[in-house]
Amino acid sequence: MALGRYVSWFRRLCGPTAPTVDEGVKSEGKLAKVFSSEEDCGSRESLKEVAERIAKEFEFSDVDVRRAVDGFVKQMNEGLRSHGCTIEQLPSFITELPTGFEKGTYLAVDLGGTNVRVCSVTLEGDGTFSLIQGKSAIPTVWMTCDNPSGLFNWVANFVHEFLEQNYPDSLTTAGTEDAQIFSLGFTFSHAVHQLDINSGNLIRWSKGFNIDGVVGQDICALLQNAFTELALPILVTALINDTVGTLLARAYASPKSVHTVLGAVFGTGTNGAYVEQTSKISKMTGSRTGEKGIMIVNTEWGNFDQGMEYLPTTSYDKTIDAGSVNPGFEMFEKRISGMYLGEILRLVILSLVQDPKVDIFDGVAISEMLKLRAKWGLDSSFMSHLEGDNSPDLSLSRTQIEKCIGMASFQDAQAIRIISHAIGRRSARLGAVAVGAVIVHTGCLKRGEGEGRVDIGVDGSLIELYPGFAAELKAALGEIEEIGEGEERIDIVVTKDGSGVGAALAAHVAAKRL
């Protein structure tokens, strides 16, 4: 990104300097004042300078982006050739994209990072669909337990409640000649070694999950067993990752003149799935590759650069990793995803409060700041509020900070926003590394010469709700040499209910094989 454009956005973030006593509450809004080191004095100036110094630790330059893209493409190719690589490149066994003409009613279970959704999806055959859904937060007791069946039994009971509310007849006729058997697509948001379209063994947990006895097990079989125990009229016919589902859903709804190449999630976690030529998936020798010569591949890109050759790192990143359930893994995700961004900011603020040389929060004791003391006490939604605050006196930011931490002055809010912005900006630019690498690797911009457009379906709270995230990601794409002005032909489209509708579409594909 050009320096001028970055400075402009940085100035917009910081807002005007604090009003003086003589000025009262009046502010002229001269953004250039943000970078003046002579207009404030004493400890308050020091606080801003400290914030700007810390913000520089999170910079990720255009050169860094280009270098990381090269490394990402290299690791993508390694994953296509061999199993167990850093970017695992997991085959989905889905060898066609939706046309938009698909019809039928299917169930979907979307097991995400924090919630589970159960959906009934009716594909209308014209690129549209109707949907009934139920959603529930996953109890933390089932996320880190020692019972391998506990989570799946809980999901099955939730599905049973969904059927009771929406399809009660399916339960009363179960086991009879009139029984309605639902085909279900299972969206599972953790790394799986997929064996077929309806079978896959868990490689590892992510997103804070750590359930004993499940790694290496067929997760479809675990869910099917839970359904069978409750005598539910359901067959698990398709297994997909949430990013595969996002890609399928976007392809179903997109104009036929557009080439859909990638589905990506930037939310609690991050990952992407893209359309690959089966001839490049050399590790799949002898496997079913379909008639069209393509297959959707789940990258599991959250584990990119496990050896830390390309990723930036700070002391705060190291603390996050050391205190995680999977130290040394998912290093890319730990710098991007919504699960970790708020915790990075909390660690930075905590270090400021504990530093006797820094004047912040008017010296209030940390013992009174419960959320600041608590691990995961801040989340990415807190940062979203700060990023979206355009008020001249930072009143919105101060309100959010007071809700979560304590009373905040203008200088406190300004400093925290500077740091928060730097953390969020780094996340978006790292996201551009992944998206850009897929575009470079597939050569999709070259295939769509002229005005041909490339479509990317996205989902997740960061890409949808974090102010400026998508724009910063897209701008960084333009700084990648192989993309350049081609960035203008890339459409990044929020794909709502992607994982639910995508699972239904995968179930439709699986049904054609039965």
Short mmCIF file of C-alpha atoms in Angstrom, two decimals:
data_model
loop_
_atom_site.label_atom_id
_atom_site.label_comp_id
_atom_site.label_asym_id
_atom_site.label_seq_id
_atom_site.Cartn_x
_atom_site.Cartn_y
_atom_site.Cartn_z
CA MET A 1 0.00 0.00 0.00
CA ALA A 2 1.28 3.48 -0.83
CA LEU A 3 2.60 5.39 2.18
CA GLY A 4 0.18 8.26 1.62
CA ARG A 5 -2.84 5.99 1.72
CA TYR A 6 -1.65 4.35 4.95
CA VAL A 7 -0.97 7.71 6.61
CA SER A 8 -4.40 8.92 5.58
CA TRP A 9 -6.11 5.93 7.18
CA PHE A 10 -3.91 6.15 10.27
CA ARG A 11 -4.80 9.81 10.70
CA ARG A 12 -8.47 9.02 10.34
CA LEU A 13 -8.12 6.42 13.07
CA CYS A 14 -6.35 8.61 15.57
CA GLY A 15 -8.67 11.57 15.26
CA PRO A 16 -7.82 15.01 16.55
CA THR A 17 -5.69 15.62 19.58
CA ALA A 18 -7.36 16.20 22.91
CA PRO A 19 -9.02 19.58 23.43
CA THR A 20 -7.12 21.85 25.81
CA VAL A 21 -8.72 23.48 28.83
CA ASP A 22 -8.84 26.81 26.99
CA GLU A 23 -10.58 25.23 24.03
CA GLY A 24 -13.15 23.53 26.25
CA VAL A 25 -14.84 20.70 24.38
CA LYS A 26 -14.45 22.38 21.01
CA SER A 27 -12.36 20.48 18.47
CA GLU A 28 -11.45 21.73 15.03
CA GLY A 29 -10.80 18.20 13.74
CA LYS A 30 -7.44 18.92 12.14
CA LEU A 31 -6.21 15.37 11.57
CA ALA A 32 -2.60 16.46 11.09
CA LYS A 33 -2.45 17.20 14.82
CA VAL A 34 -2.38 13.47 15.53
CA PHE A 35 1.24 13.23 14.46
CA SER A 36 2.46 16.39 16.18
CA SER A 37 4.75 15.56 19.07
CA GLU A 38 4.90 19.19 20.15
CA GLU A 39 1.24 19.89 20.82
CA ASP A 40 0.91 17.73 23.91
CA CYS A 41 3.27 17.65 26.83
CA GLY A 42 4.43 15.60 29.75
CA SER A 43 3.10 12.15 30.52
CA ARG A 44 0.15 12.34 28.11
CA GLU A 45 2.46 12.90 25.18
CA SER A 46 4.51 9.98 26.44
CA LEU A 47 1.43 7.74 26.42
CA LYS A 48 0.75 8.52 22.78
CA GLU A 49 4.38 7.98 21.88
CA VAL A 50 4.39 4.66 23.69
CA ALA A 51 1.26 3.61 21.79
CA GLU A 52 2.81 4.57 18.45
CA ARG A 53 5.99 2.67 19.30
CA ILE A 54 4.01 -0.45 20.16
CA ALA A 55 1.90 -0.04 17.01
CA LYS A 56 5.08 -0.21 14.92
CA GLU A 57 5.71 -3.70 16.31
CA PHE A 58 2.60 -4.83 14.41
CA GLU A 59 3.54 -3.34 11.05
CA PHE A 60 3.58 -5.74 8.09
CA SER A 61 4.96 -3.99 5.03
CA ASP A 62 4.24 -4.50 1.34
CA VAL A 63 7.58 -6.26 1.04
CA ASP A 64 6.60 -8.54 3.92
CA VAL A 65 3.28 -9.31 2.20
CA ARG A 66 4.97 -10.23 -1.11
CA ARG A 67 7.54 -12.41 0.60
CA ALA A 68 4.87 -14.20 2.63
CA VAL A 69 2.78 -14.82 -0.51
CA ASP A 70 5.77 -16.54 -2.13
CA GLY A 71 6.19 -18.71 0.96
CA PHE A 72 2.49 -19.47 1.07
CA VAL A 73 2.41 -20.64 -2.56
CA LYS A 74 5.46 -22.80 -1.91
CA GLN A 75 3.78 -24.47 1.07
CA MET A 76 0.54 -24.94 -0.92
CA ASN A 77 2.45 -26.91 -3.54
CA GLU A 78 4.16 -28.99 -0.87
CA GLY A 79 0.75 -29.88 0.54
CA LEU A 80 -0.51 -31.01 -2.86
CA ARG A 81 2.41 -33.41 -3.19
CA SER A 82 2.63 -34.89 0.31
CA HIS A 83 0.53 -35.62 3.38
CA GLY A 84 1.24 -33.99 6.73
CA CYS A 85 2.57 -30.69 5.40
CA THR A 86 2.22 -27.30 7.06
CA ILE A 87 -0.56 -26.28 4.64
CA GLU A 88 -2.26 -29.65 4.46
CA GLN A 89 -4.28 -29.21 1.25
CA LEU A 90 -6.99 -31.69 2.21
CA PRO A 91 -9.11 -33.11 -0.65
CA SER A 92 -12.83 -32.64 -0.15
CA PHE A 93 -13.92 -35.29 -2.70
CA ILE A 94 -16.32 -32.70 -4.12
CA THR A 95 -15.51 -32.65 -7.81
CA GLU A 96 -18.02 -30.17 -9.17
CA LEU A 97 -19.32 -26.69 -8.43
CA PRO A 98 -23.03 -25.90 -8.12
CA THR A 99 -24.81 -24.64 -11.22
CA GLY A 100 -27.61 -22.80 -9.42
CA PHE A 101 -30.20 -25.29 -10.71
CA GLU A 102 -30.01 -27.70 -7.75
CA LYS A 103 -33.28 -28.58 -5.96
CA GLY A 104 -34.29 -30.45 -2.82
CA THR A 105 -34.53 -30.20 0.98
CA TYR A 106 -31.56 -31.23 3.11
CA LEU A 107 -30.43 -30.92 6.70
CA ALA A 108 -27.14 -29.37 7.73
CA VAL A 109 -25.19 -29.27 10.97
CA ASP A 110 -22.59 -26.52 11.20
CA LEU A 111 -20.20 -27.11 14.10
CA GLY A 112 -18.19 -23.91 14.32
CA GLY A 113 -15.75 -22.38 16.74
CA THR A 114 -18.28 -21.10 19.30
CA ASN A 115 -21.74 -22.13 18.06
CA VAL A 116 -23.59 -25.01 16.47
CA ARG A 117 -26.28 -24.44 13.86
CA VAL A 118 -28.88 -26.88 12.61
CA CYS A 119 -30.48 -25.96 9.30
CA SER A 120 -33.16 -27.21 6.99
CA VAL A 121 -32.26 -25.91 3.54
CA THR A 122 -34.56 -26.04 0.52
CA LEU A 123 -32.70 -25.39 -2.73
CA GLU A 124 -35.10 -23.69 -5.12
CA GLY A 125 -33.23 -24.42 -8.36
CA ASP A 126 -32.70 -20.80 -9.36
CA GLY A 127 -29.71 -19.83 -7.23
CA THR A 128 -31.93 -19.10 -4.24
CA PHE A 129 -32.90 -21.08 -1.17
CA SER A 130 -35.16 -21.03 1.87
CA LEU A 131 -33.80 -21.86 5.28
CA ILE A 132 -35.01 -22.77 8.75
CA GLN A 133 -32.37 -22.81 11.43
CA GLY A 134 -31.67 -23.21 15.10
CA LYS A 135 -28.51 -21.99 16.81
CA SER A 136 -26.91 -22.52 20.19
CA ALA A 137 -23.63 -21.67 21.87
CA ILE A 138 -21.48 -24.72 22.48
CA PRO A 139 -21.13 -25.30 26.23
CA THR A 140 -17.49 -24.96 27.20
CA VAL A 141 -17.71 -28.21 29.15
CA TRP A 142 -17.99 -30.09 25.84
CA MET A 143 -15.11 -28.21 24.18
CA THR A 144 -12.33 -29.47 26.46
CA CYS A 145 -13.67 -32.69 27.99
CA ASP A 146 -12.31 -36.25 28.24
CA ASN A 147 -15.45 -37.88 26.79
CA PRO A 148 -15.03 -38.37 23.00
CA SER A 149 -18.78 -38.81 22.50
CA GLY A 150 -19.93 -35.95 24.71
CA LEU A 151 -19.89 -33.16 22.12
CA PHE A 152 -21.55 -35.30 19.44
CA ASN A 153 -24.26 -36.52 21.83
CA TRP A 154 -24.99 -32.92 22.76
CA VAL A 155 -25.25 -31.99 19.06
CA ALA A 156 -27.59 -34.93 18.39
CA ASN A 157 -29.89 -33.83 21.20
CA PHE A 158 -29.97 -30.32 19.77
CA VAL A 159 -30.87 -31.73 16.33
CA HIS A 160 -33.62 -33.78 17.98
CA GLU A 161 -35.09 -30.59 19.44
CA PHE A 162 -34.91 -28.96 16.00
CA LEU A 163 -36.86 -31.83 14.40
CA GLU A 164 -39.46 -31.75 17.18
CA GLN A 165 -40.07 -28.06 16.48
CA ASN A 166 -40.01 -28.12 12.67
CA TYR A 167 -40.54 -31.70 11.44
CA PRO A 168 -42.43 -33.53 14.22
CA ASP A 169 -43.93 -36.05 11.80
CA SER A 170 -40.46 -37.30 10.88
CA LEU A 171 -40.03 -38.52 14.46
CA THR A 172 -43.41 -40.25 14.74
CA THR A 173 -42.96 -42.14 11.44
CA ALA A 174 -39.34 -43.15 12.03
CA GLY A 175 -38.80 -46.83 11.30
CA THR A 176 -42.00 -47.20 9.24
CA GLU A 177 -42.52 -47.42 5.48
CA ASP A 178 -43.61 -43.78 5.48
CA ALA A 179 -40.45 -42.62 7.25
CA GLN A 180 -38.83 -39.45 5.98
CA ILE A 181 -35.07 -39.93 5.92
CA PHE A 182 -33.07 -36.73 5.85
CA SER A 183 -29.74 -36.50 4.08
CA LEU A 184 -27.46 -34.33 6.21
CA GLY A 185 -24.35 -32.39 5.34
CA PHE A 186 -21.95 -31.94 8.22
CA THR A 187 -19.84 -28.76 8.30
CA PHE A 188 -16.92 -29.35 10.65
CA SER A 189 -14.51 -26.49 11.29
CA HIS A 190 -11.40 -28.41 12.31
CA ALA A 191 -8.65 -30.16 10.35
CA VAL A 192 -9.80 -33.53 9.02
CA HIS A 193 -8.11 -36.13 6.85
CA GLN A 194 -11.04 -36.77 4.54
CA LEU A 195 -11.37 -40.34 3.28
CA ASP A 196 -14.46 -39.84 1.14
CA ILE A 197 -17.29 -37.35 0.78
CA ASN A 198 -18.93 -38.74 3.95
CA SER A 199 -15.96 -39.88 6.00
CA GLY A 200 -12.99 -38.19 7.62
CA ASN A 201 -10.63 -38.60 10.57
CA LEU A 202 -9.84 -35.66 12.84
CA ILE A 203 -6.23 -34.47 12.48
CA ARG A 204 -6.25 -31.96 15.33
CA TRP A 205 -8.52 -29.64 17.23
CA SER A 206 -8.34 -25.85 16.86
CA LYS A 207 -10.32 -22.77 17.98
CA GLY A 208 -9.94 -23.67 21.65
CA PHE A 209 -11.26 -27.26 21.39
CA ASN A 210 -9.30 -30.10 22.99
CA ILE A 211 -11.43 -33.22 23.47
CA ASP A 212 -9.59 -36.42 24.38
CA GLY A 213 -9.96 -39.52 22.25
CA VAL A 214 -11.28 -37.91 19.06
CA VAL A 215 -8.09 -37.26 17.07
CA GLY A 216 -7.80 -40.05 14.50
CA GLN A 217 -11.50 -40.94 14.74
CA ASP A 218 -14.11 -40.67 11.95
CA ILE A 219 -16.17 -37.68 13.01
CA CYS A 220 -19.05 -38.58 10.66
CA ALA A 221 -19.30 -41.99 12.32
CA LEU A 222 -19.30 -40.34 15.77
CA LEU A 223 -22.16 -38.04 14.76
CA GLN A 224 -24.07 -40.85 13.01
CA ASN A 225 -23.76 -43.05 16.11
CA ALA A 226 -25.20 -40.23 18.22
CA PHE A 227 -28.16 -39.90 15.81
CA THR A 228 -28.70 -43.67 15.81
CA GLU A 229 -28.79 -43.83 19.62
CA LEU A 230 -31.67 -41.32 19.54
CA ALA A 231 -33.36 -43.13 16.62
CA LEU A 232 -33.28 -39.98 14.48
CA PRO A 233 -34.20 -40.45 10.78
CA ILE A 234 -30.95 -38.93 9.52
CA LEU A 235 -28.06 -40.14 7.38
CA VAL A 236 -24.80 -38.19 7.45
CA THR A 237 -24.03 -38.19 3.71
CA ALA A 238 -21.48 -35.39 3.31
CA LEU A 239 -18.63 -33.94 5.33
CA ILE A 240 -17.28 -30.49 4.54
CA ASN A 241 -15.24 -27.77 6.12
CA ASP A 242 -16.95 -24.41 6.68
CA THR A 243 -14.82 -22.84 3.97
CA VAL A 244 -15.79 -25.54 1.47
CA GLY A 245 -19.40 -24.73 2.33
CA THR A 246 -18.84 -21.02 1.83
CA LEU A 247 -17.31 -21.71 -1.59
CA LEU A 248 -20.22 -23.97 -2.61
CA ALA A 249 -22.82 -21.48 -1.42
CA ARG A 250 -21.20 -18.60 -3.25
CA ALA A 251 -20.87 -20.61 -6.48
CA TYR A 252 -24.58 -21.55 -6.23
CA ALA A 253 -25.66 -17.91 -6.00
CA SER A 254 -23.05 -16.18 -8.17
CA PRO A 255 -23.65 -15.00 -11.75
CA LYS A 256 -22.54 -17.56 -14.29
CA SER A 257 -20.22 -15.02 -15.91
CA VAL A 258 -18.14 -14.95 -12.73
CA HIS A 259 -15.44 -17.45 -11.81
CA THR A 260 -15.79 -18.49 -8.15
CA VAL A 261 -12.38 -19.67 -6.98
CA LEU A 262 -12.23 -19.38 -3.19
CA GLY A 263 -14.29 -19.62 -0.03
CA ALA A 264 -12.69 -18.10 3.05
CA VAL A 265 -13.58 -17.55 6.68
CA PHE A 266 -12.25 -14.71 8.79
CA GLY A 267 -14.03 -15.01 12.11
CA THR A 268 -13.31 -16.95 15.29
CA GLY A 269 -10.77 -18.83 13.19
CA THR A 270 -9.51 -18.48 9.64
CA ASN A 271 -9.24 -20.91 6.75
CA GLY A 272 -9.84 -21.18 3.02
CA ALA A 273 -10.93 -23.69 0.40
CA TYR A 274 -10.39 -23.28 -3.32
CA VAL A 275 -10.91 -25.01 -6.66
CA GLU A 276 -7.83 -26.98 -7.71
CA GLN A 277 -6.95 -28.93 -10.83
CA THR A 278 -6.92 -32.60 -9.82
CA SER A 279 -3.82 -33.15 -11.93
CA LYS A 280 -1.90 -31.04 -9.40
CA ILE A 281 -3.02 -33.13 -6.40
CA SER A 282 -0.31 -35.73 -6.91
CA LYS A 283 -0.76 -37.26 -3.44
CA MET A 284 -4.22 -38.47 -4.55
CA THR A 285 -2.97 -41.08 -7.03
CA GLY A 286 -5.70 -43.64 -7.59
CA SER A 287 -8.42 -41.61 -5.87
CA ARG A 288 -11.67 -40.51 -7.45
CA THR A 289 -11.06 -37.25 -9.25
CA GLY A 290 -14.34 -36.66 -11.11
CA GLU A 291 -15.12 -35.96 -14.74
CA LYS A 292 -14.38 -32.24 -14.80
CA GLY A 293 -10.81 -32.51 -13.61
CA ILE A 294 -11.34 -30.28 -10.57
CA MET A 295 -11.70 -30.77 -6.84
CA ILE A 296 -12.32 -28.41 -3.97
CA VAL A 297 -9.33 -28.46 -1.62
CA ASN A 298 -9.47 -27.42 2.03
CA THR A 299 -6.15 -25.68 2.68
CA GLU A 300 -6.19 -25.58 6.49
CA TRP A 301 -4.12 -22.43 6.09
CA GLY A 302 -4.31 -21.54 9.77
CA ASN A 303 -1.11 -23.56 10.23
CA PHE A 304 0.84 -21.71 7.52
CA ASP A 305 4.50 -21.06 8.36
CA GLN A 306 4.79 -23.22 11.42
CA GLY A 307 8.55 -22.70 11.14
CA MET A 308 8.09 -18.89 11.39
CA GLU A 309 10.03 -17.98 8.25
CA TYR A 310 7.54 -15.37 7.00
CA LEU A 311 5.20 -14.38 9.83
CA PRO A 312 5.74 -11.36 12.06
CA THR A 313 6.01 -11.92 15.77
CA THR A 314 5.94 -9.86 18.95
CA SER A 315 6.30 -10.69 22.60
CA TYR A 316 2.50 -10.63 22.81
CA ASP A 317 2.20 -13.23 20.04
CA LYS A 318 4.64 -15.45 21.92
CA THR A 319 2.57 -15.16 25.10
CA ILE A 320 -0.60 -16.04 23.20
CA ASP A 321 1.03 -19.14 21.73
CA ALA A 322 2.57 -20.31 24.99
CA GLY A 323 -0.77 -20.08 26.78
CA SER A 324 -2.82 -21.73 24.03
CA VAL A 325 -4.10 -25.32 23.93
CA ASN A 326 -1.82 -26.01 20.93
CA PRO A 327 1.55 -24.27 21.38
CA GLY A 328 3.60 -24.18 18.19
CA PHE A 329 0.62 -24.78 15.92
CA GLU A 330 -1.84 -22.52 14.09
CA MET A 331 0.66 -19.64 14.21
CA PHE A 332 -1.00 -17.93 11.23
CA GLU A 333 -4.46 -18.18 12.78
CA LYS A 334 -3.20 -16.81 16.09
CA ARG A 335 -2.24 -13.57 14.34
CA ILE A 336 -5.43 -13.18 12.31
CA SER A 337 -8.53 -14.66 13.84
CA GLY A 338 -11.11 -13.00 16.03
CA MET A 339 -10.48 -15.49 18.79
CA TYR A 340 -7.03 -14.04 19.43
CA LEU A 341 -7.09 -10.36 18.42
CA GLY A 342 -8.83 -9.12 21.54
CA GLU A 343 -6.48 -11.14 23.71
CA ILE A 344 -3.45 -9.61 21.97
CA LEU A 345 -4.84 -6.15 22.70
CA ARG A 346 -5.57 -7.10 26.33
CA LEU A 347 -1.97 -8.21 26.81
CA VAL A 348 -0.69 -4.92 25.40
CA ILE A 349 -2.97 -2.81 27.61
CA LEU A 350 -2.07 -4.94 30.62
CA SER A 351 1.62 -4.30 29.97
CA LEU A 352 0.94 -0.54 29.88
CA VAL A 353 -1.00 -0.60 33.14
CA GLN A 354 1.77 -2.59 34.82
CA ASP A 355 4.51 -0.24 33.59
CA PRO A 356 5.16 2.45 36.24
CA LYS A 357 6.62 4.73 33.56
CA VAL A 358 3.31 4.87 31.65
CA ASP A 359 0.48 7.12 32.82
CA ILE A 360 -2.77 5.42 31.79
CA PHE A 361 -6.19 5.15 33.43
CA ASP A 362 -5.11 7.79 35.93
CA GLY A 363 -3.21 5.26 37.98
CA VAL A 364 -6.24 3.07 38.81
CA ALA A 365 -5.09 -0.20 40.38
CA ILE A 366 -5.20 -3.21 38.10
CA SER A 367 -7.05 -5.13 40.83
CA GLU A 368 -10.10 -3.05 39.96
CA MET A 369 -9.96 -3.95 36.25
CA LEU A 370 -11.58 -7.37 36.20
CA LYS A 371 -11.80 -7.85 32.42
CA LEU A 372 -8.26 -6.67 31.92
CA ARG A 373 -7.01 -9.18 34.46
CA ALA A 374 -9.02 -12.07 33.03
CA LYS A 375 -7.65 -14.12 30.14
CA TRP A 376 -9.88 -13.57 27.07
CA GLY A 377 -11.41 -10.60 28.91
CA LEU A 378 -11.48 -8.57 25.67
CA ASP A 379 -12.66 -9.83 22.29
CA SER A 380 -12.54 -8.61 18.70
CA SER A 381 -15.98 -6.97 18.97
CA PHE A 382 -14.43 -4.53 21.45
CA MET A 383 -11.84 -3.65 18.82
CA SER A 384 -14.55 -3.26 16.17
CA HIS A 385 -16.25 -0.60 18.28
CA LEU A 386 -12.98 1.30 18.64
CA GLU A 387 -12.21 1.08 14.92
CA GLY A 388 -15.64 2.39 13.96
CA ASP A 389 -15.54 5.41 16.26
CA ASN A 390 -15.42 8.64 14.25
CA SER A 391 -16.55 10.91 17.08
CA PRO A 392 -14.25 13.93 17.51
CA ASP A 393 -13.89 13.43 21.25
CA LEU A 394 -13.65 9.61 21.01
CA SER A 395 -16.76 9.38 23.17
CA LEU A 396 -17.81 6.02 21.69
CA SER A 397 -14.38 4.51 22.32
CA ARG A 398 -14.31 5.87 25.85
CA THR A 399 -17.72 4.37 26.55
CA GLN A 400 -16.58 0.95 25.34
CA ILE A 401 -13.36 1.14 27.31
CA GLU A 402 -15.22 2.18 30.45
CA LYS A 403 -17.60 -0.79 30.03
CA CYS A 404 -14.79 -3.28 29.66
CA ILE A 405 -11.85 -1.84 31.59
CA GLY A 406 -12.45 1.41 33.50
CA MET A 407 -12.77 5.16 33.25
CA ALA A 408 -10.79 6.43 30.28
CA SER A 409 -9.54 9.86 29.32
CA PHE A 410 -9.25 11.09 25.76
CA GLN A 411 -5.53 10.23 25.84
CA ASP A 412 -6.25 6.71 27.14
CA ALA A 413 -8.77 6.09 24.38
CA GLN A 414 -6.52 7.52 21.69
CA ALA A 415 -3.59 5.33 22.74
CA ILE A 416 -5.68 2.17 22.90
CA ARG A 417 -7.22 2.89 19.49
CA ILE A 418 -3.79 3.38 17.90
CA ILE A 419 -2.67 -0.01 19.18
CA SER A 420 -5.97 -1.73 18.38
CA HIS A 421 -5.89 -0.41 14.84
CA ALA A 422 -2.36 -1.71 14.30
CA ILE A 423 -3.35 -5.19 15.49
CA GLY A 424 -6.43 -5.23 13.24
CA ARG A 425 -4.52 -3.88 10.24
CA ARG A 426 -1.87 -6.57 10.58
CA SER A 427 -4.61 -9.19 10.68
CA ALA A 428 -6.19 -7.92 7.46
CA ARG A 429 -2.85 -7.77 5.63
CA LEU A 430 -2.03 -11.31 6.72
CA GLY A 431 -5.44 -12.31 5.41
CA ALA A 432 -4.42 -10.80 2.08
CA VAL A 433 -1.39 -13.08 2.05
CA ALA A 434 -3.64 -16.15 2.06
CA VAL A 435 -6.17 -14.81 -0.45
CA GLY A 436 -3.44 -13.46 -2.71
CA ALA A 437 -1.52 -16.74 -2.65
CA VAL A 438 -4.58 -18.66 -3.83
CA ILE A 439 -5.14 -16.15 -6.65
CA VAL A 440 -1.49 -16.37 -7.71
CA HIS A 441 -1.35 -20.16 -7.42
CA THR A 442 -4.52 -20.81 -9.44
CA GLY A 443 -3.76 -18.19 -12.09
CA CYS A 444 -7.45 -17.29 -12.05
CA LEU A 445 -6.86 -13.67 -13.03
CA LYS A 446 -4.93 -14.80 -16.10
CA ARG A 447 -7.73 -17.16 -17.12
CA GLY A 448 -10.25 -14.35 -16.77
CA GLU A 449 -8.51 -11.95 -19.11
CA GLY A 450 -9.96 -8.53 -19.85
CA GLU A 451 -13.07 -7.76 -17.83
CA GLY A 452 -13.52 -11.30 -16.48
CA ARG A 453 -14.17 -11.22 -12.76
CA VAL A 454 -13.00 -13.48 -9.96
CA ASP A 455 -15.41 -14.24 -7.14
CA ILE A 456 -14.43 -14.95 -3.53
CA GLY A 457 -17.07 -15.95 -1.03
CA VAL A 458 -16.29 -14.94 2.54
CA ASP A 459 -17.88 -15.39 5.93
CA GLY A 460 -17.02 -14.53 9.52
CA SER A 461 -17.33 -11.65 11.94
CA LEU A 462 -14.03 -9.97 11.03
CA ILE A 463 -14.67 -9.71 7.31
CA GLU A 464 -18.31 -8.76 7.81
CA LEU A 465 -18.35 -6.54 10.89
CA TYR A 466 -14.84 -5.20 11.56
CA PRO A 467 -14.69 -1.70 10.02
CA GLY A 468 -12.07 -1.41 7.30
CA PHE A 469 -10.96 -5.05 7.44
CA ALA A 470 -12.14 -6.02 3.96
CA ALA A 471 -10.93 -2.76 2.43
CA GLU A 472 -7.47 -3.14 3.95
CA LEU A 473 -7.26 -6.76 2.80
CA LYS A 474 -8.23 -5.83 -0.74
CA ALA A 475 -5.82 -2.91 -0.86
CA ALA A 476 -2.98 -5.21 0.19
CA LEU A 477 -3.88 -7.55 -2.67
CA GLY A 478 -3.08 -4.74 -5.09
CA GLU A 479 0.46 -4.58 -3.71
CA ILE A 480 1.17 -8.18 -4.76
CA GLU A 481 3.14 -8.04 -7.98
CA GLU A 482 1.24 -10.84 -9.77
CA ILE A 483 -2.09 -9.15 -8.98
CA GLY A 484 -1.50 -5.39 -9.17
CA GLU A 485 -4.34 -3.62 -10.97
CA GLY A 486 -6.08 -6.99 -11.30
CA GLU A 487 -7.26 -6.37 -7.74
CA GLU A 488 -10.08 -4.33 -9.29
CA ARG A 489 -11.47 -7.51 -10.90
CA ILE A 490 -11.64 -9.40 -7.61
CA ASP A 491 -15.04 -9.40 -5.89
CA ILE A 492 -15.01 -10.28 -2.20
CA VAL A 493 -18.61 -11.14 -1.35
CA VAL A 494 -20.00 -11.86 2.11
CA THR A 495 -21.82 -15.17 1.78
CA LYS A 496 -24.46 -15.42 4.47
CA ASP A 497 -25.37 -18.87 5.80
CA GLY A 498 -22.56 -20.24 3.65
CA SER A 499 -21.69 -23.19 5.83
CA GLY A 500 -25.31 -24.29 6.23
CA VAL A 501 -26.30 -23.90 2.58
CA GLY A 502 -22.94 -25.29 1.47
CA ALA A 503 -23.46 -28.41 3.56
CA ALA A 504 -26.87 -28.87 1.93
CA LEU A 505 -25.27 -28.52 -1.50
CA ALA A 506 -22.64 -31.10 -0.55
CA ALA A 507 -25.41 -33.44 0.59
CA HIS A 508 -27.03 -32.92 -2.83
CA VAL A 509 -23.78 -33.92 -4.56
CA ALA A 510 -23.47 -36.98 -2.29
CA ALA A 511 -27.06 -38.02 -2.97
CA LYS A 512 -26.29 -38.25 -6.68
CA ARG A 513 -23.65 -40.89 -5.88
CA LEU A 514 -26.00 -43.08 -3.82
#
